[in-house]
Short mmCIF file of C-alpha atoms in Angstrom, two decimals:
data_model
loop_
_atom_site.label_atom_id
_atom_site.label_comp_id
_atom_site.label_asym_id
_atom_site.label_seq_id
_atom_site.Cartn_x
_atom_site.Cartn_y
_atom_site.Cartn_z
CA MET A 28 -42.78 -21.15 -12.83
CA SER A 29 -41.60 -23.21 -10.70
CA VAL A 30 -38.38 -21.97 -8.15
CA LEU A 31 -37.00 -26.11 -8.22
CA SER A 32 -36.73 -25.92 -12.31
CA HIS A 33 -34.19 -23.98 -11.45
CA TRP A 34 -31.77 -26.33 -9.77
CA LYS A 35 -28.46 -25.62 -10.86
CA PRO A 36 -27.87 -22.15 -9.18
CA ILE A 37 -29.01 -24.21 -6.16
CA VAL A 38 -26.70 -26.91 -6.41
CA ALA A 39 -23.91 -24.51 -6.89
CA ALA A 40 -24.98 -22.82 -4.24
CA VAL A 41 -24.73 -25.81 -1.91
CA LEU A 42 -21.38 -26.48 -2.99
CA LEU A 43 -19.27 -22.98 -2.86
CA GLY A 44 -21.21 -23.04 0.55
CA LEU A 45 -19.53 -26.52 1.70
CA ALA A 46 -16.53 -25.43 0.13
CA ALA A 47 -15.97 -22.24 1.96
CA GLY A 48 -16.38 -23.26 4.37
CA GLY A 49 -13.96 -26.29 4.53
CA THR A 50 -11.69 -23.49 3.38
CA TYR A 51 -12.22 -21.95 6.68
CA LEU A 52 -12.00 -25.03 8.60
CA LEU A 53 -8.67 -25.79 7.01
CA LEU A 54 -7.45 -22.50 7.12
CA ALA A 55 -8.68 -20.73 10.63
CA GLU A 56 -6.50 -21.19 13.60
CA ASP A 57 -7.09 -23.18 15.94
CA ARG A 58 -8.60 -22.00 19.17
CA TYR A 59 -8.21 -23.60 22.73
CA ALA A 60 -10.32 -23.13 26.20
CA ALA A 61 -9.42 -23.50 30.11
CA GLU A 62 -11.89 -22.48 32.57
CA ALA A 63 -10.70 -20.45 36.51
CA LYS A 64 -13.80 -21.14 38.90
CA LEU A 65 -14.43 -18.07 41.81
CA LEU A 66 -16.74 -19.19 44.67
CA VAL A 67 -18.99 -16.71 46.02
CA VAL A 68 -19.17 -16.89 49.73
CA PRO A 69 -22.08 -13.77 50.69
CA ARG A 70 -22.54 -12.52 54.01
CA PRO A 71 -25.43 -13.05 55.71
CA ALA A 72 -28.39 -10.43 55.28
CA GLY A 73 -28.60 -9.43 59.16
CA ASP A 74 -24.96 -10.03 59.52
CA ALA A 75 -23.87 -6.40 61.79
CA THR A 76 -20.05 -7.50 61.80
CA PHE A 77 -19.24 -6.18 58.47
CA GLU A 78 -21.41 -3.55 58.11
CA GLY A 79 -21.03 -1.03 55.94
CA PHE A 80 -18.29 -3.10 53.53
CA GLY A 81 -18.54 -3.58 50.51
CA LEU A 82 -19.21 -7.33 50.35
CA PRO A 83 -21.94 -9.69 48.83
CA ARG A 84 -24.68 -10.63 50.79
CA VAL A 85 -27.40 -12.99 50.96
CA SER A 86 -30.41 -10.87 49.28
CA GLY A 87 -34.09 -12.53 47.87
CA GLY A 88 -33.20 -10.65 44.94
CA GLY A 89 -30.26 -11.30 42.45
CA SER A 90 -27.70 -13.40 42.58
CA SER A 91 -24.04 -13.13 44.65
CA ALA A 92 -22.67 -14.64 42.06
CA GLU A 93 -23.83 -12.34 38.86
CA THR A 94 -22.87 -9.34 40.72
CA VAL A 95 -19.30 -10.45 41.25
CA ALA A 96 -19.42 -11.82 37.29
CA ASP A 97 -19.68 -7.73 36.68
CA LEU A 98 -17.00 -6.67 38.79
CA VAL A 99 -14.16 -9.09 36.96
CA GLU A 100 -13.46 -7.19 33.57
CA ARG A 101 -12.82 -3.99 35.73
CA PRO A 102 -9.52 -2.46 34.45
CA SER A 103 -8.34 -2.01 37.75
CA VAL A 104 -8.31 -6.40 37.28
CA VAL A 105 -7.63 -6.69 34.02
CA ASP A 106 -4.62 -4.05 33.46
CA PRO A 107 -2.45 -5.92 35.98
CA ALA A 108 -2.96 -9.49 34.70
CA ALA A 109 -2.50 -8.13 31.15
CA VAL A 110 1.00 -6.38 32.68
CA GLN A 111 1.83 -9.51 34.10
CA LEU A 112 1.06 -11.50 31.17
CA ARG A 113 3.13 -9.11 29.54
CA LEU A 114 -0.13 -8.56 26.47
CA ASP A 115 -2.02 -6.12 25.79
CA ARG A 116 -5.81 -4.62 27.75
CA ASP A 117 -7.53 -5.00 24.85
CA ASP A 118 -5.52 -9.02 23.96
CA VAL A 119 -6.77 -10.08 27.34
CA LEU A 120 -10.24 -8.30 27.21
CA ASP A 121 -11.09 -10.13 23.75
CA ALA A 122 -9.79 -13.61 25.29
CA VAL A 123 -12.23 -13.40 28.58
CA THR A 124 -15.53 -14.38 29.65
CA VAL A 125 -17.01 -14.36 32.58
CA ARG A 126 -20.69 -15.64 33.21
CA ALA A 127 -22.32 -16.72 36.60
CA ASP A 128 -23.06 -20.22 37.03
CA ASP A 129 -27.01 -19.90 37.79
CA GLU A 130 -27.29 -23.06 40.46
CA SER A 131 -24.57 -22.33 42.44
CA ASN A 132 -22.50 -19.23 43.68
CA VAL A 133 -19.80 -20.46 41.38
CA VAL A 134 -18.44 -17.82 38.51
CA ILE A 135 -16.85 -18.73 35.39
CA VAL A 136 -13.88 -16.62 34.31
CA ARG A 137 -12.72 -18.53 30.28
CA ALA A 138 -10.26 -17.61 28.20
CA GLU A 139 -9.33 -18.47 25.12
CA ALA A 140 -6.24 -17.83 23.11
CA ASP A 141 -4.48 -20.07 19.64
CA ASP A 142 -2.67 -21.86 22.51
CA PRO A 143 -3.85 -24.18 25.46
CA GLN A 144 -1.32 -23.22 28.00
CA ARG A 145 -1.74 -19.10 27.25
CA ALA A 146 -5.35 -19.66 28.11
CA ALA A 147 -5.39 -21.26 31.20
CA GLN A 148 -2.05 -18.20 31.79
CA ILE A 149 -5.74 -15.61 30.88
CA ALA A 150 -7.61 -17.24 33.20
CA ASN A 151 -5.98 -17.57 36.46
CA ALA A 152 -4.20 -14.34 35.94
CA VAL A 153 -7.20 -12.62 35.77
CA ALA A 154 -9.15 -14.65 38.39
CA ASP A 155 -6.61 -14.39 40.60
CA GLU A 156 -5.28 -10.45 39.93
CA PHE A 157 -9.85 -10.91 41.09
CA VAL A 158 -8.87 -11.63 44.66
CA SER A 159 -6.36 -9.57 45.08
CA GLU A 160 -7.44 -6.65 44.42
CA ARG A 161 -11.42 -7.66 46.53
CA SER A 162 -8.74 -8.48 49.23
CA GLY A 163 -6.82 -4.94 49.26
CA THR A 164 -10.35 -3.08 48.74
CA PHE A 165 -11.31 -5.69 51.89
CA GLN A 166 -8.28 -4.56 53.89
CA GLY A 167 -8.67 -1.08 53.57
CA GLU A 168 -12.26 -1.42 54.48
CA LEU A 169 -11.01 -3.10 57.76
CA ASN A 170 -8.87 -0.99 58.58
CA ARG A 171 -10.94 2.10 58.65
CA THR A 172 -14.01 0.30 60.49
CA ILE A 173 -11.22 -0.96 63.07
CA ALA A 174 -9.89 2.74 63.35
CA GLN A 175 -13.61 4.30 64.21
CA LEU A 176 -14.11 1.70 66.98
CA ARG A 177 -11.31 2.32 68.57
CA GLU A 178 -11.58 5.54 68.14
CA GLU A 179 -15.33 5.57 69.58
CA LEU A 180 -14.05 3.39 73.00
CA ARG A 181 -11.07 5.81 73.36
CA ASN A 182 -13.34 7.88 76.18
CA VAL A 183 -15.06 4.35 77.46
CA PRO A 184 -13.12 3.30 80.73
CA ALA A 185 -11.88 -0.54 80.83
CA SER A 186 -14.68 -0.87 83.53
CA GLU A 187 -17.75 -0.11 81.42
CA ARG A 188 -16.53 -1.68 78.58
CA ASP A 189 -18.53 -4.86 79.17
CA VAL A 190 -21.44 -3.51 79.33
CA PRO A 191 -23.97 -2.64 76.02
CA PRO A 192 -23.32 -0.82 74.48
CA ALA A 193 -19.70 -0.68 74.48
CA ALA A 194 -19.42 -4.16 74.69
CA SER A 195 -21.46 -4.33 71.56
CA LEU A 196 -18.47 -2.24 69.93
CA VAL A 197 -15.54 -4.26 71.92
CA ALA A 198 -16.63 -7.08 70.36
CA ARG A 199 -17.13 -6.71 66.88
CA LEU A 200 -14.25 -4.75 67.49
CA THR A 201 -12.15 -8.11 68.44
CA ALA A 202 -14.35 -10.16 65.56
CA LEU A 203 -12.72 -7.40 62.73
CA ARG A 204 -9.15 -8.12 64.24
CA ALA A 205 -9.01 -11.73 63.53
CA PHE A 206 -9.50 -10.91 59.58
CA LEU A 207 -6.14 -8.73 59.00
CA GLY A 208 -4.09 -9.85 56.61
CA GLU A 209 -6.08 -12.26 55.46
CA ARG A 210 -8.94 -12.41 51.45
CA ASP A 211 -11.85 -11.53 51.27
CA PRO A 212 -13.76 -14.15 52.70
CA THR A 213 -16.78 -13.88 50.50
CA VAL A 214 -14.46 -14.74 47.64
CA ARG A 215 -11.76 -16.97 46.94
CA VAL A 216 -10.84 -19.00 43.50
CA ALA A 217 -12.57 -22.57 43.92
CA GLY A 218 -10.91 -24.21 41.10
CA ASN A 219 -7.35 -22.89 38.79
CA ALA A 220 -7.25 -23.38 34.86
CA VAL A 221 -6.23 -26.36 33.52
CA ALA A 222 -3.90 -26.41 29.86
CA SER A 223 -6.51 -28.71 27.64
CA ASP A 224 -6.06 -29.65 23.76
CA ARG A 225 -9.40 -30.01 22.75
CA VAL A 226 -10.12 -27.57 20.25
CA VAL A 227 -13.18 -25.24 20.85
CA TRP A 228 -13.11 -23.47 17.49
CA PRO A 229 -13.57 -23.85 14.75
CA ARG A 230 -16.29 -27.27 15.37
CA PRO A 231 -16.47 -28.86 12.12
CA VAL A 232 -20.33 -29.07 12.67
CA PRO A 233 -21.36 -25.89 13.63
CA VAL A 234 -19.52 -24.66 10.63
CA LEU A 235 -20.66 -26.70 7.72
CA ALA A 236 -24.11 -25.98 9.39
CA VAL A 237 -23.76 -22.51 8.86
CA ALA A 238 -22.12 -22.21 5.71
CA LEU A 239 -25.02 -25.12 4.03
CA LEU A 240 -27.82 -22.84 5.05
CA GLY A 241 -26.42 -20.09 4.09
CA SER A 242 -25.91 -20.83 0.79
CA LEU A 243 -28.60 -22.69 1.03
CA LEU A 244 -31.30 -19.40 1.28
CA LEU A 245 -28.82 -17.81 -1.13
CA GLY A 246 -29.17 -20.33 -4.00
CA LEU A 247 -32.61 -20.72 -3.00
CA ALA A 248 -33.17 -16.64 -3.87
CA VAL A 249 -31.10 -16.72 -6.79
CA ALA A 250 -33.15 -19.10 -7.81
CA ALA A 251 -36.37 -17.32 -7.29
CA LEU A 252 -34.85 -14.42 -9.28
CA MET A 253 -34.52 -16.05 -12.03
CA ALA A 254 -37.98 -18.31 -12.13
CA ALA A 255 -39.41 -14.20 -11.79
CA ALA A 256 -37.87 -12.94 -14.65
CA ALA A 257 -38.51 -15.86 -16.58
CA ARG A 258 -42.53 -15.68 -16.29
CA ARG A 259 -42.61 -12.04 -17.54
CA ARG A 260 -40.27 -12.74 -20.56
CA ALA A 261 -42.58 -15.79 -20.71
CA PRO A 262 -45.47 -14.94 -23.64
CA PRO A 263 -49.12 -14.50 -23.16
CA PRO A 264 -51.52 -16.97 -22.49
CA PRO A 265 -52.61 -17.75 -26.78
CA THR A 266 -56.10 -15.87 -27.58
CA GLU A 267 -58.58 -16.71 -30.02
CA ASP A 268 -59.50 -12.73 -30.88
CA PRO A 269 -57.45 -11.62 -33.86
CA LEU A 270 -57.59 -8.10 -32.72
CA LEU A 271 -55.93 -9.01 -29.02
CA GLN A 272 -53.34 -11.44 -31.61
CA ARG A 273 -53.17 -8.73 -33.62
CA GLU A 274 -52.26 -6.27 -30.89
CA THR A 275 -50.00 -8.78 -28.99
CA MET A 276 -47.62 -9.27 -32.41
CA LEU A 277 -47.93 -5.35 -32.50
CA THR A 278 -45.95 -4.91 -29.12
CA GLU A 279 -43.84 -7.34 -29.93
CA ARG A 280 -42.63 -5.91 -33.06
CA ALA A 281 -42.44 -2.39 -31.29
CA ARG A 282 -39.85 -4.14 -28.51
CA ALA A 283 -38.42 -5.32 -31.30
CA VAL A 284 -38.00 -2.46 -33.42
CA ALA A 285 -36.81 0.03 -29.82
CA LYS A 286 -34.56 -2.92 -29.21
CA ARG A 287 -32.93 -2.73 -32.47
CA GLU A 288 -32.41 1.14 -32.28
CA ARG A 289 -31.24 0.90 -28.92
CA ALA A 290 -28.08 -1.46 -30.21
CA LEU A 291 -28.35 0.67 -33.18
CA ALA A 292 -27.47 3.87 -31.37
CA THR A 293 -25.10 2.31 -29.66
CA GLY A 294 -23.48 1.01 -32.44
CA GLU A 295 -23.07 4.85 -33.80
CA ALA A 296 -21.68 6.24 -30.84
CA ALA A 297 -18.27 3.60 -30.97
CA LEU A 298 -18.48 4.69 -34.61
CA ASP A 299 -18.22 7.99 -33.40
CA GLU A 300 -15.71 7.23 -31.24
CA ARG A 301 -13.46 5.25 -33.01
CA ALA A 302 -13.93 7.87 -36.37
CA GLN A 303 -13.38 11.08 -33.39
CA ALA A 304 -10.10 8.41 -32.66
CA VAL A 305 -8.82 8.19 -36.34
CA ASP A 306 -9.08 12.05 -36.32
CA ASP A 307 -6.75 11.82 -33.39
CA ARG A 308 -4.20 10.05 -35.44
CA GLU A 309 -4.81 11.65 -38.18
CA GLU A 310 -3.29 14.69 -36.81
CA SER A 311 -0.72 13.87 -34.73
CA VAL A 312 0.70 12.07 -38.25
CA ALA A 313 0.39 15.56 -39.77
CA LYS A 314 2.35 17.17 -36.59
CA ARG A 315 5.12 14.35 -37.40
CA GLY A 316 5.63 14.93 -40.79
CA SER A 317 5.70 18.18 -40.62
CA ALA A 318 7.92 18.10 -37.76
CA LEU A 319 9.57 16.08 -40.30
CA GLY A 320 10.25 18.01 -43.27
CA GLU A 321 11.43 20.70 -41.34
CA ARG A 322 13.79 18.59 -40.04
CA VAL A 323 14.96 17.29 -43.67
CA ARG A 324 15.12 20.72 -44.87
CA THR A 325 16.98 22.03 -42.36
CA VAL A 326 19.32 19.40 -43.09
CA THR A 327 19.52 19.83 -47.00
CA GLU A 328 20.32 23.02 -46.43
CA ARG A 329 23.14 22.92 -44.46
CA GLU A 330 24.11 20.07 -46.91
CA ARG A 331 23.71 22.47 -49.84
CA ALA A 332 26.37 25.35 -48.06
CA LEU A 333 28.36 22.91 -47.03
CA ALA A 334 28.60 21.65 -51.05
CA ARG A 335 29.16 25.09 -51.56
CA GLN A 336 31.81 25.48 -49.70
CA ALA A 337 33.35 22.47 -50.98
CA GLY A 338 33.58 24.00 -54.02
CA GLU A 339 34.73 27.30 -53.34
CA LEU A 340 37.53 25.30 -51.74
CA ALA A 341 38.41 23.04 -54.99
CA ALA A 342 37.96 26.26 -57.13
CA ARG A 343 41.31 27.48 -54.74
CA GLU A 344 42.73 24.56 -54.93
CA ARG A 345 42.99 23.89 -58.49
CA GLU A 346 44.05 27.93 -58.94
CA PHE A 347 46.92 27.29 -56.44
CA GLU A 348 47.85 24.39 -58.98
CA LEU A 349 47.81 26.59 -61.79
CA GLU A 350 49.53 29.11 -60.14
CA ARG A 351 52.37 26.33 -59.33
CA GLU A 352 52.52 25.25 -62.76
CA ALA A 353 53.03 28.10 -64.15
CA ALA A 354 56.07 28.73 -61.78
CA LEU A 355 57.81 25.94 -62.51
CA GLN A 356 57.57 26.15 -66.11
CA ALA A 357 59.08 30.22 -65.86
CA ALA A 358 62.38 30.31 -68.09
CA GLU A 359 63.97 33.03 -65.48
CA PRO A 360 63.49 32.28 -61.96
CA GLU A 361 62.25 35.04 -60.19
CA PRO A 362 64.41 36.67 -57.80
CA ASP A 363 63.46 35.56 -54.02
CA PRO A 364 60.99 37.62 -52.29
CA GLU A 365 61.37 39.38 -49.42
CA PRO A 366 60.77 36.84 -46.39
CA GLU A 367 57.90 37.35 -44.78
CA PRO A 368 57.23 36.11 -41.36
CA GLU A 369 57.37 32.88 -39.88
CA LEU A 370 54.18 31.35 -38.54
CA ALA A 371 55.29 30.22 -35.07
CA VAL A 372 53.62 26.24 -35.95
CA PRO A 373 53.21 23.94 -33.59
CA ALA A 374 55.56 20.83 -34.19
CA GLU A 375 52.77 18.53 -33.71
CA LEU A 376 51.21 20.30 -36.61
CA LEU A 377 53.60 19.08 -38.94
CA GLY A 378 53.54 15.05 -40.91
CA PRO A 379 56.10 13.54 -42.42
CA ALA A 380 58.87 15.90 -44.38
CA GLY A 381 57.04 19.13 -42.66
CA ALA A 382 53.95 17.83 -44.31
CA TRP A 383 50.48 19.57 -42.50
CA ASN A 384 48.24 17.11 -40.48
CA VAL A 385 44.60 17.80 -40.73
CA VAL A 386 44.43 15.31 -37.22
CA ALA A 387 46.05 18.29 -35.89
CA LEU A 388 44.65 20.64 -37.38
CA GLU A 389 41.21 19.65 -35.95
CA ARG A 390 42.58 19.59 -32.75
CA LEU A 391 43.82 23.04 -32.59
CA VAL A 392 40.69 24.18 -34.36
CA ASP A 393 38.31 22.36 -30.65
CA LYS A 394 41.29 23.68 -28.31
CA ARG A 395 41.22 27.72 -29.72
CA GLY A 396 38.14 28.12 -31.75
CA SER A 397 36.41 29.77 -29.11
CA GLU A 398 38.74 32.61 -29.48
CA PHE A 399 37.63 33.04 -33.23
CA PRO A 400 33.54 32.44 -32.92
CA ASP A 401 33.41 34.33 -36.54
CA ARG A 402 35.32 31.68 -38.54
CA VAL A 403 34.81 28.59 -36.88
CA GLU A 404 32.21 27.20 -38.94
CA GLU A 405 34.60 28.31 -41.94
CA TRP A 406 37.53 26.35 -40.45
CA GLN A 407 35.64 23.68 -39.89
CA ALA A 408 34.16 23.42 -43.86
CA TYR A 409 37.64 23.64 -45.07
CA LEU A 410 38.50 20.55 -42.30
CA PHE A 411 35.83 18.74 -44.37
CA PHE A 412 37.09 19.37 -47.44
CA LEU A 413 40.64 18.49 -46.41
CA ARG A 414 39.75 14.80 -45.03
CA GLU A 415 39.43 14.16 -48.67
CA HIS A 416 42.68 14.83 -49.76
CA ALA A 417 44.17 13.49 -46.66
CA SER A 418 46.47 9.77 -46.12
CA MET A 419 45.51 7.41 -43.29
CA GLU A 420 47.25 8.97 -40.86
CA GLY A 421 45.88 12.56 -41.67
CA THR A 422 48.69 13.81 -43.77
CA LEU A 423 48.25 16.61 -46.27
CA PRO A 424 50.07 16.66 -49.93
CA PRO A 425 52.47 19.86 -49.66
CA SER A 426 50.39 21.30 -52.25
CA PHE A 427 47.98 22.36 -50.06
CA ASP A 428 50.34 24.33 -47.86
CA ALA A 429 49.62 27.75 -49.38
CA LEU A 430 45.83 27.07 -48.10
CA VAL A 431 46.25 26.29 -45.27
CA ASP A 432 48.45 29.43 -44.31
CA GLU A 433 46.13 31.70 -45.83
CA ALA A 434 43.02 29.71 -44.24
CA PHE A 435 44.21 28.87 -41.48
CA HIS A 436 46.34 32.16 -40.62
CA GLU A 437 44.85 33.48 -37.39
CA LEU A 438 45.55 30.05 -35.27
CA LEU A 439 49.08 29.80 -36.62
CA ALA A 440 50.31 32.97 -35.37
#
């Protein structure tokens, strides 16, 4: 099956590639470039004046400009330039590219940045710093050579300095003195970098060309894979041999059965996972049901205990009512009993006309209950019963005075 028959992925890849290239052109930061030029003036090969100096010379081998270009990006040049520009050393190295012109002794220092002025500043700073560094090295070599020549001429009388070999030393010393305080005579700035508004990157034509070529290759690769897969899936050509036809049919059926078995195995695994999840959920629900049943049993037992205490309180209330009615119906008044010691009852526990107040009793139990831990639950049960017979303000009927005196005797003492 032909690769071009699967044209859809090719078209899709090309469209995506062009879209990606256009997006890059819109979002990429514009880069500007500026170039400073260094002129290299090599010394003649036979020049004896600067013998021993590290200056470029005319030779039949490599170009002097290429030698100088290799020296521009040294740390001794880049670091001072970075300090001057207030940039990191790596930023300056990333921005600067140095190359030698093949047709002349010119070294081009090219700098790129996101601002035209910044690009020109970087190129000029590196070029100027290189010339300054070379001039410093040259002056150091010049002073050392002059000192050596003076040392050699120190013991030579003035009358003998005009004849060889002293005459050549004097001539060289005179020539070298002329360069004191001067820059390196072999390298100078031939042209400063000028800011330009022309964007050097991204450029639409190269970006779109690369995006188109890359996306086209990707689309062709995808189409080739699809064509190969289609060829593998294509049925074999028909044959007239019935045995071969039957063998082919059985092979296809075996493949279909194997595929169905794999699908069934996958389904069974999924069902097993779901069954395990259901079992885990049922176990969790059972645990929660057991915990809820335990809480219900605990609450039920507590309610039963409270009901028993309420019944006991009601029975005692009835007994006190019967005793009171019997005392009122007695014909003869009984002699006054001996006065019992009065309880030191707080005034807030008394309601109108000296009646007990259940709210005040609750406060007293909360305040002093820790002194009688064995009686707290019993008192709370009494208070639960007394709330049903208290008024809206918490005042209890006088018929409960005896019960309160007996039940809360320790708190009221």
